[in-house]
């Protein structure tokens, strides 16, 4: 009799887990997500700035699961709790039993409660609808500049948080503004981009090569970088800093922190300060040997004990490991601890420019890095589309 694996969450980790589990004909897979689509959040920077369209960012999950020819079932529903003892997932409308469970629910933007007004007056990019709203605001601003030939007052667009997402959004918006000089002229110069972070440097925790080349690119795009800058509070017009300075702003996107999904709050196991599960060496939570957590909803450490940044790569590598572990357990094979080493990173910095590292020693920047990053993203998207096409063909055969 086949083993049933339930995967909660249709993000990068959840999809990679399904893909790997499908290799074993003795496994039936159920994927559950509250949304009917997979959101390619790593491409949000381009969508916000108008570089990509909606179809570049979303994949229909039912169509994708159909590509596995009845091996994977998709259920659109909101999971509200998990009963580990009874091995049941409780959704808003049903109970789903499992032999093995993978929690891959990702994270949400952590609008820090100690910054008054932050949640009320800023946007996030973890949510597709928020990214859409931000894009609309940005495009409306450009349109108003196009219409108004007399307005010269500075308009400040602020990105709070100079991690990977913040840097990519700032760079792409600055590049778009630079490009619009050819059509709008000097009026567009009054749109200013500010990148703010409390850390000593942008991209904290990344290599000196990545940081220096990113800073150089941002400066060439006239991005105003404010590090070691602490936001005290916000209202609808101003950002107030702890040094008593203030900045008038048009809108702000906040990428300065994450918090695990709401499902984590309903599960009584060991968690860190941002509600991420703290797993064992095999990514089990609370020592339940048939329950795993992957991606942004779990705290993942490398061999040195340092917490890895919440990236799509971390989600996918943890997903591959867990899928292989489940298959090993089913087939009575030895299981090894998770090796959390990262293969590399690429950062999009506006237009056809990126910076990146591979395997710790290959360092690239500029157009070459852009081509490599684009190829990686294209292969990922193409893989999803091919699976959907397989689903179309399968349904056509049934007819």
Coordinates of C-alpha atoms in Angstrom, one line a residue:
X1 CA 0.0 0.0 0.0
X2 CA 1.3 3.4 -0.9
X3 CA 2.5 5.9 1.7
X4 CA 0.7 9.2 1.8
X5 CA 2.8 12.4 2.1
X6 CA 1.0 15.7 2.7
X7 CA 2.8 18.9 1.9
X8 CA 1.5 22.1 3.4
X9 CA 2.5 25.1 1.3
X10 CA 2.9 25.7 -2.4
X11 CA 6.1 27.9 -2.3
X12 CA 9.6 27.0 -3.5
X13 CA 10.2 24.4 -0.9
X14 CA 6.8 22.7 -1.2
X15 CA 7.0 22.4 -5.0
X16 CA 10.5 21.0 -4.9
X17 CA 9.4 18.5 -2.3
X18 CA 6.6 17.3 -4.5
X19 CA 8.9 17.1 -7.5
X20 CA 11.4 14.9 -5.7
X21 CA 8.8 12.7 -3.9
X22 CA 7.2 12.0 -7.3
X23 CA 10.3 9.8 -8.2
X24 CA 8.9 7.1 -5.8
X25 CA 6.0 5.2 -7.3
X26 CA 5.1 4.0 -3.8
X27 CA 4.1 7.5 -2.6
X28 CA 0.9 9.4 -3.0
X29 CA 1.3 13.2 -2.6
X30 CA -1.2 15.8 -1.4
X31 CA -0.3 19.5 -1.8
X32 CA -2.3 22.0 0.2
X33 CA -2.2 25.8 -0.1
X34 CA -4.7 28.5 0.7
X35 CA -3.9 30.2 -2.7
X36 CA -4.5 28.5 -6.1
X37 CA -1.1 29.7 -7.4
X38 CA 2.6 29.5 -6.8
X39 CA 4.1 33.0 -6.3
X40 CA 7.7 33.4 -7.6
X41 CA 8.6 35.9 -4.9
X42 CA 12.2 36.0 -6.1
X43 CA 11.0 37.9 -9.1
X44 CA 8.9 40.4 -7.2
X45 CA 11.5 43.2 -7.6
X46 CA 11.0 43.1 -11.4
X47 CA 7.2 43.0 -11.1
X48 CA 7.1 46.0 -8.8
X49 CA 9.2 48.0 -11.2
X50 CA 7.2 47.0 -14.2
X51 CA 9.9 44.7 -15.7
X52 CA 7.7 41.6 -15.4
X53 CA 4.0 40.9 -15.8
X54 CA 1.7 38.9 -13.6
X55 CA 2.1 35.7 -15.8
X56 CA 5.9 35.9 -15.1
X57 CA 5.2 35.5 -11.3
X58 CA 2.4 32.9 -10.9
X59 CA 1.8 29.3 -11.7
X60 CA -1.5 27.5 -11.2
X61 CA -1.0 24.8 -8.6
X62 CA -3.8 22.5 -9.8
X63 CA -2.6 22.5 -13.3
X64 CA 1.0 21.9 -12.1
X65 CA -0.1 19.0 -9.9
X66 CA -2.1 17.5 -12.9
X67 CA 1.3 17.2 -14.6
X68 CA 2.2 14.3 -12.3
X69 CA -0.6 12.2 -13.8
X70 CA -2.6 11.5 -10.7
X71 CA 0.5 11.1 -8.5
X72 CA -0.1 14.5 -6.9
X73 CA -3.3 16.0 -5.8
X74 CA -3.8 19.7 -5.1
X75 CA -6.3 21.0 -2.4
X76 CA -6.9 24.7 -2.2
X77 CA -7.7 25.2 1.5
X78 CA -6.4 27.0 4.6
X79 CA -4.7 24.7 7.1
X80 CA -5.6 25.7 10.7
X81 CA -3.9 23.1 12.8
X82 CA -2.1 19.7 12.9
X83 CA -2.7 16.8 15.3
X84 CA 0.6 14.9 15.5
X85 CA -0.8 12.2 17.6
X86 CA -3.7 11.3 15.3
X87 CA -1.6 12.2 12.2
X88 CA -4.2 14.6 10.9
X89 CA -4.1 17.9 9.1
X90 CA -7.1 20.1 9.9
X91 CA -8.1 22.6 7.2
X92 CA -11.0 25.0 7.1
X93 CA -13.2 22.4 5.5
X94 CA -11.8 18.9 6.1
X95 CA -9.4 16.5 7.8
X96 CA -6.6 15.0 5.8
X97 CA -4.6 12.1 7.2
X98 CA -0.9 11.5 6.5
X99 CA 1.9 9.0 6.9
X100 CA 4.5 11.7 6.5
X101 CA 4.0 15.5 6.7
X102 CA 6.1 18.3 5.3
X103 CA 5.3 21.9 6.6
X104 CA 6.5 24.4 4.0
X105 CA 4.3 27.4 4.8
X106 CA 7.0 30.1 4.3
X107 CA 7.0 33.4 6.1
X108 CA 5.3 36.8 6.2
X109 CA 6.6 40.3 6.5
X110 CA 7.4 41.1 10.1
X111 CA 6.2 44.7 10.6
X112 CA 7.9 45.3 13.8
X113 CA 5.5 46.3 16.5
X114 CA 8.1 48.6 18.2
X115 CA 8.0 50.9 15.1
X116 CA 4.8 52.8 15.5
X117 CA 2.8 53.1 12.3
X118 CA 5.0 50.7 10.3
X119 CA 2.4 48.2 9.4
X120 CA -0.2 50.8 8.7
X121 CA 1.9 52.9 6.4
X122 CA 4.2 50.5 4.5
X123 CA 4.0 47.6 2.0
X124 CA 5.6 44.2 2.0
X125 CA 6.5 41.9 -0.9
X126 CA 5.8 38.5 0.7
X127 CA 2.2 38.8 -0.4
X128 CA 1.3 39.0 -4.2
X129 CA -1.5 41.4 -3.5
X130 CA 0.8 43.8 -1.6
X131 CA 3.3 43.6 -4.4
X132 CA 0.5 44.4 -6.9
X133 CA -0.5 47.5 -4.9
X134 CA 3.1 48.7 -4.7
X135 CA 3.4 48.3 -8.5
X136 CA 0.3 50.3 -9.1
X137 CA 1.5 53.1 -6.8
X138 CA 4.9 53.2 -8.6
X139 CA 3.3 53.3 -12.0
X140 CA 0.8 56.0 -11.0
X141 CA 3.7 58.1 -9.7
X142 CA 5.6 57.8 -13.0
X143 CA 2.4 58.7 -14.9
X144 CA 1.8 61.8 -12.8
X145 CA 5.4 62.9 -13.6
X146 CA 4.7 62.4 -17.2
X147 CA 1.6 64.6 -17.1
X148 CA 3.0 67.3 -14.9
X149 CA 5.6 69.5 -16.6
X150 CA 5.9 72.0 -13.7
X151 CA 6.1 69.9 -10.6
X152 CA 9.7 69.7 -9.4
X153 CA 9.3 68.9 -5.7
X154 CA 11.2 65.8 -4.5
X155 CA 9.2 62.6 -4.1
X156 CA 10.9 60.1 -1.8
X157 CA 10.4 56.4 -2.3
X158 CA 11.7 54.4 0.7
X159 CA 12.8 50.8 1.1
X160 CA 13.1 49.8 4.7
X161 CA 15.6 46.9 5.0
X162 CA 18.8 46.5 2.9
X163 CA 18.8 42.7 2.7
X164 CA 18.5 40.8 -0.6
X165 CA 14.8 41.8 -1.3
X166 CA 15.3 45.4 -0.3
X167 CA 18.4 45.8 -2.4
X168 CA 16.8 44.3 -5.5
X169 CA 13.7 46.4 -5.3
X170 CA 15.7 49.6 -4.8
X171 CA 18.0 48.8 -7.7
X172 CA 15.3 47.9 -10.2
X173 CA 13.1 51.0 -9.3
X174 CA 16.2 53.3 -9.6
X175 CA 17.0 51.7 -12.9
X176 CA 13.5 52.3 -14.2
X177 CA 13.6 55.9 -13.1
X178 CA 16.9 56.3 -14.9
X179 CA 15.4 54.9 -18.0
X180 CA 12.5 57.2 -17.9
X181 CA 14.8 60.2 -18.2
X182 CA 14.7 59.5 -22.0
X183 CA 10.9 60.1 -22.1
X184 CA 10.1 62.4 -19.1
X185 CA 13.3 64.3 -19.0
X186 CA 14.7 66.0 -15.9
X187 CA 11.3 65.8 -14.1
X188 CA 12.0 62.2 -13.2
X189 CA 15.1 63.3 -11.3
X190 CA 12.9 64.5 -8.5
X191 CA 11.9 60.9 -7.7
X192 CA 14.5 59.8 -5.1
X193 CA 15.1 56.2 -3.8
X194 CA 16.1 55.7 -0.2
X195 CA 17.4 52.4 1.1
X196 CA 17.4 52.3 4.9
X197 CA 18.8 49.7 7.3
X198 CA 19.8 49.6 11.0
X199 CA 22.9 47.4 10.2
X200 CA 26.4 48.8 9.6
X201 CA 26.2 47.7 6.0
X202 CA 23.8 46.7 3.3
X203 CA 23.4 42.9 2.8
X204 CA 24.6 42.0 6.3
X205 CA 26.2 38.6 6.5
X206 CA 27.2 38.5 2.8
X207 CA 30.7 38.5 1.4
X208 CA 32.8 41.7 0.9
X209 CA 32.7 41.1 -2.8
X210 CA 28.9 41.1 -2.9
X211 CA 28.6 44.1 -0.6
X212 CA 31.1 46.3 -2.3
X213 CA 29.9 45.6 -5.9
X214 CA 26.3 46.1 -4.8
X215 CA 27.1 49.4 -3.1
X216 CA 29.0 50.6 -6.3
X217 CA 26.0 49.7 -8.5
X218 CA 23.4 51.3 -6.2
X219 CA 25.5 54.5 -6.0
X220 CA 25.7 54.6 -9.8
X221 CA 21.9 54.5 -9.9
X222 CA 21.7 57.4 -7.4
X223 CA 20.2 55.3 -4.6
X224 CA 20.5 57.0 -1.2
X225 CA 21.9 54.4 1.2
X226 CA 21.3 55.1 4.9
X227 CA 22.9 52.4 7.1
X228 CA 23.0 52.5 10.9
X229 CA 19.8 54.3 10.7
X230 CA 17.0 53.5 13.1
X231 CA 13.4 54.2 12.4
X232 CA 11.5 55.3 15.5
X233 CA 8.0 55.7 14.1
X234 CA 6.0 56.6 10.9
X235 CA 2.9 58.5 10.0
X236 CA 1.2 59.1 6.7
X237 CA 3.7 61.8 5.7
X238 CA 7.0 61.3 7.5
X239 CA 9.5 58.7 8.7
X240 CA 10.9 59.7 12.1
X241 CA 14.4 58.5 13.1
X242 CA 15.8 57.9 16.5
X243 CA 18.4 60.7 16.0
X244 CA 15.4 63.2 15.8
X245 CA 15.7 63.6 12.0
X246 CA 12.8 62.9 9.7
X247 CA 12.2 62.1 6.1
X248 CA 9.1 63.0 4.1
X249 CA 8.1 60.1 1.9
X250 CA 5.5 59.2 -0.8
X251 CA 5.4 55.5 0.0
X252 CA 7.5 52.8 1.7
X253 CA 8.1 49.1 1.1
X254 CA 9.4 47.2 4.1
X255 CA 11.7 44.2 3.7
X256 CA 13.5 44.5 7.0
X257 CA 12.3 41.3 8.6
X258 CA 10.2 38.1 8.4
X259 CA 8.0 36.1 10.7
X260 CA 6.9 32.5 10.2
X261 CA 3.4 31.9 8.9
X262 CA 0.3 31.9 11.1
X263 CA 0.2 28.1 11.2
X264 CA 3.3 28.0 13.3
X265 CA 1.5 30.0 16.0
X266 CA -1.0 27.2 16.3
X267 CA 1.6 24.4 16.8
X268 CA 3.0 24.0 20.3
X269 CA 6.6 23.0 19.6
X270 CA 10.0 24.7 20.1
X271 CA 10.3 28.0 18.1
X272 CA 12.6 31.0 17.9
X273 CA 11.7 34.7 18.5
X274 CA 10.1 35.0 15.0
X275 CA 8.0 31.8 15.4
X276 CA 10.2 29.6 13.1
X277 CA 10.3 26.0 14.2
X278 CA 13.7 24.8 15.6
X279 CA 14.2 21.3 14.1
X280 CA 16.6 18.5 14.8
X281 CA 19.4 17.4 12.5
X282 CA 16.9 15.7 10.2
X283 CA 14.6 18.7 10.1
X284 CA 11.9 17.0 12.2
X285 CA 10.0 19.2 14.6
X286 CA 9.4 18.2 18.2
X287 CA 11.2 14.8 17.4
X288 CA 8.2 13.6 15.4
X289 CA 10.1 11.4 13.0
X290 CA 7.4 11.6 10.3
X291 CA 6.9 15.4 10.5
X292 CA 9.4 17.8 8.7
X293 CA 9.6 21.5 8.3
X294 CA 11.4 23.2 5.4
X295 CA 12.1 26.7 4.0
X296 CA 11.3 30.0 5.7
X297 CA 9.0 28.5 8.4
X298 CA 12.0 26.8 10.0
X299 CA 15.3 28.0 11.5
X300 CA 18.1 26.3 9.4
X301 CA 21.7 26.5 10.4
X302 CA 24.9 25.7 8.6
X303 CA 27.8 23.4 9.8
X304 CA 29.2 26.3 11.9
X305 CA 25.9 26.8 13.7
X306 CA 25.1 30.1 11.9
X307 CA 21.5 30.7 10.8
X308 CA 21.1 30.7 7.0
X309 CA 19.2 33.6 5.3
X310 CA 15.7 32.8 4.2
X311 CA 16.2 32.3 0.4
X312 CA 14.5 30.2 -2.2
X313 CA 17.7 28.1 -2.4
X314 CA 17.5 27.3 1.3
X315 CA 13.9 26.2 0.8
X316 CA 14.7 24.0 -2.2
X317 CA 17.8 22.4 -0.7
X318 CA 15.9 21.5 2.5
X319 CA 13.0 20.2 0.4
X320 CA 15.3 17.9 -1.6
X321 CA 16.8 16.6 1.6
X322 CA 13.5 15.9 3.3
X323 CA 12.0 14.2 0.2
X324 CA 15.1 12.0 0.0
X325 CA 14.9 11.3 3.7
X326 CA 11.2 10.2 3.5
X327 CA 12.0 7.9 0.6
X328 CA 14.9 6.5 2.6
X329 CA 12.7 5.9 5.6
X330 CA 10.1 4.1 3.5
X331 CA 12.7 1.9 2.0
X332 CA 14.5 1.2 5.3
X333 CA 17.7 3.0 4.3
X334 CA 20.1 5.0 6.5
X335 CA 19.3 8.7 6.9
X336 CA 22.0 11.3 7.1
X337 CA 21.7 14.7 8.8
X338 CA 20.9 17.7 6.7
X339 CA 23.9 19.5 5.2
X340 CA 22.9 23.2 4.9
X341 CA 25.8 24.5 2.8
X342 CA 24.8 26.9 0.1
X343 CA 25.9 26.7 -3.5
X344 CA 25.9 30.4 -4.2
X345 CA 23.9 33.6 -4.6
X346 CA 22.9 36.1 -7.3
X347 CA 21.5 39.6 -6.8
X348 CA 19.6 41.5 -9.5
X349 CA 20.7 45.1 -9.5
X350 CA 18.6 46.8 -12.2
X351 CA 18.5 46.3 -15.9
X352 CA 21.0 43.8 -17.2
X353 CA 23.3 44.0 -14.2
X354 CA 23.8 41.5 -11.4
X355 CA 26.4 40.4 -8.9
X356 CA 26.9 36.8 -7.7
X357 CA 29.1 34.1 -6.3
X358 CA 29.2 30.3 -6.9
X359 CA 30.7 27.7 -4.7
X360 CA 32.5 30.3 -2.7
X361 CA 35.2 31.1 -5.2
X362 CA 33.6 32.0 -8.5
X363 CA 32.8 35.8 -8.4
X364 CA 31.0 37.6 -11.2
X365 CA 29.4 41.0 -11.7
X366 CA 27.7 43.0 -14.5
X367 CA 26.2 41.5 -17.6
X368 CA 27.8 38.0 -17.1
X369 CA 26.2 37.7 -13.7
X370 CA 22.9 38.9 -15.1
X371 CA 23.0 36.2 -17.8
X372 CA 23.7 33.5 -15.2
X373 CA 20.9 34.7 -12.9
X374 CA 18.5 35.0 -15.8
X375 CA 19.3 31.4 -16.9
X376 CA 18.7 30.0 -13.4
X377 CA 15.3 31.8 -13.1
X378 CA 14.3 30.8 -16.7
X379 CA 15.1 27.1 -16.1
X380 CA 13.1 27.1 -12.9
X381 CA 10.1 28.7 -14.6
X382 CA 10.4 26.5 -17.7
X383 CA 10.4 23.4 -15.4
X384 CA 7.1 24.5 -13.9
X385 CA 5.6 25.3 -17.3
X386 CA 6.6 21.9 -18.7
X387 CA 4.9 20.2 -15.8
X388 CA 1.7 22.1 -16.5
X389 CA 2.0 21.2 -20.2
X390 CA 2.2 17.5 -19.2
X391 CA -1.0 18.0 -17.2
X392 CA -2.8 19.4 -20.3
X393 CA -1.6 16.4 -22.4
X394 CA -2.7 14.0 -19.7
X395 CA -6.2 15.4 -19.6
X396 CA -6.4 15.4 -23.4
X397 CA -5.5 11.7 -23.4
X398 CA -8.3 11.0 -20.9
X399 CA -10.8 12.7 -23.2

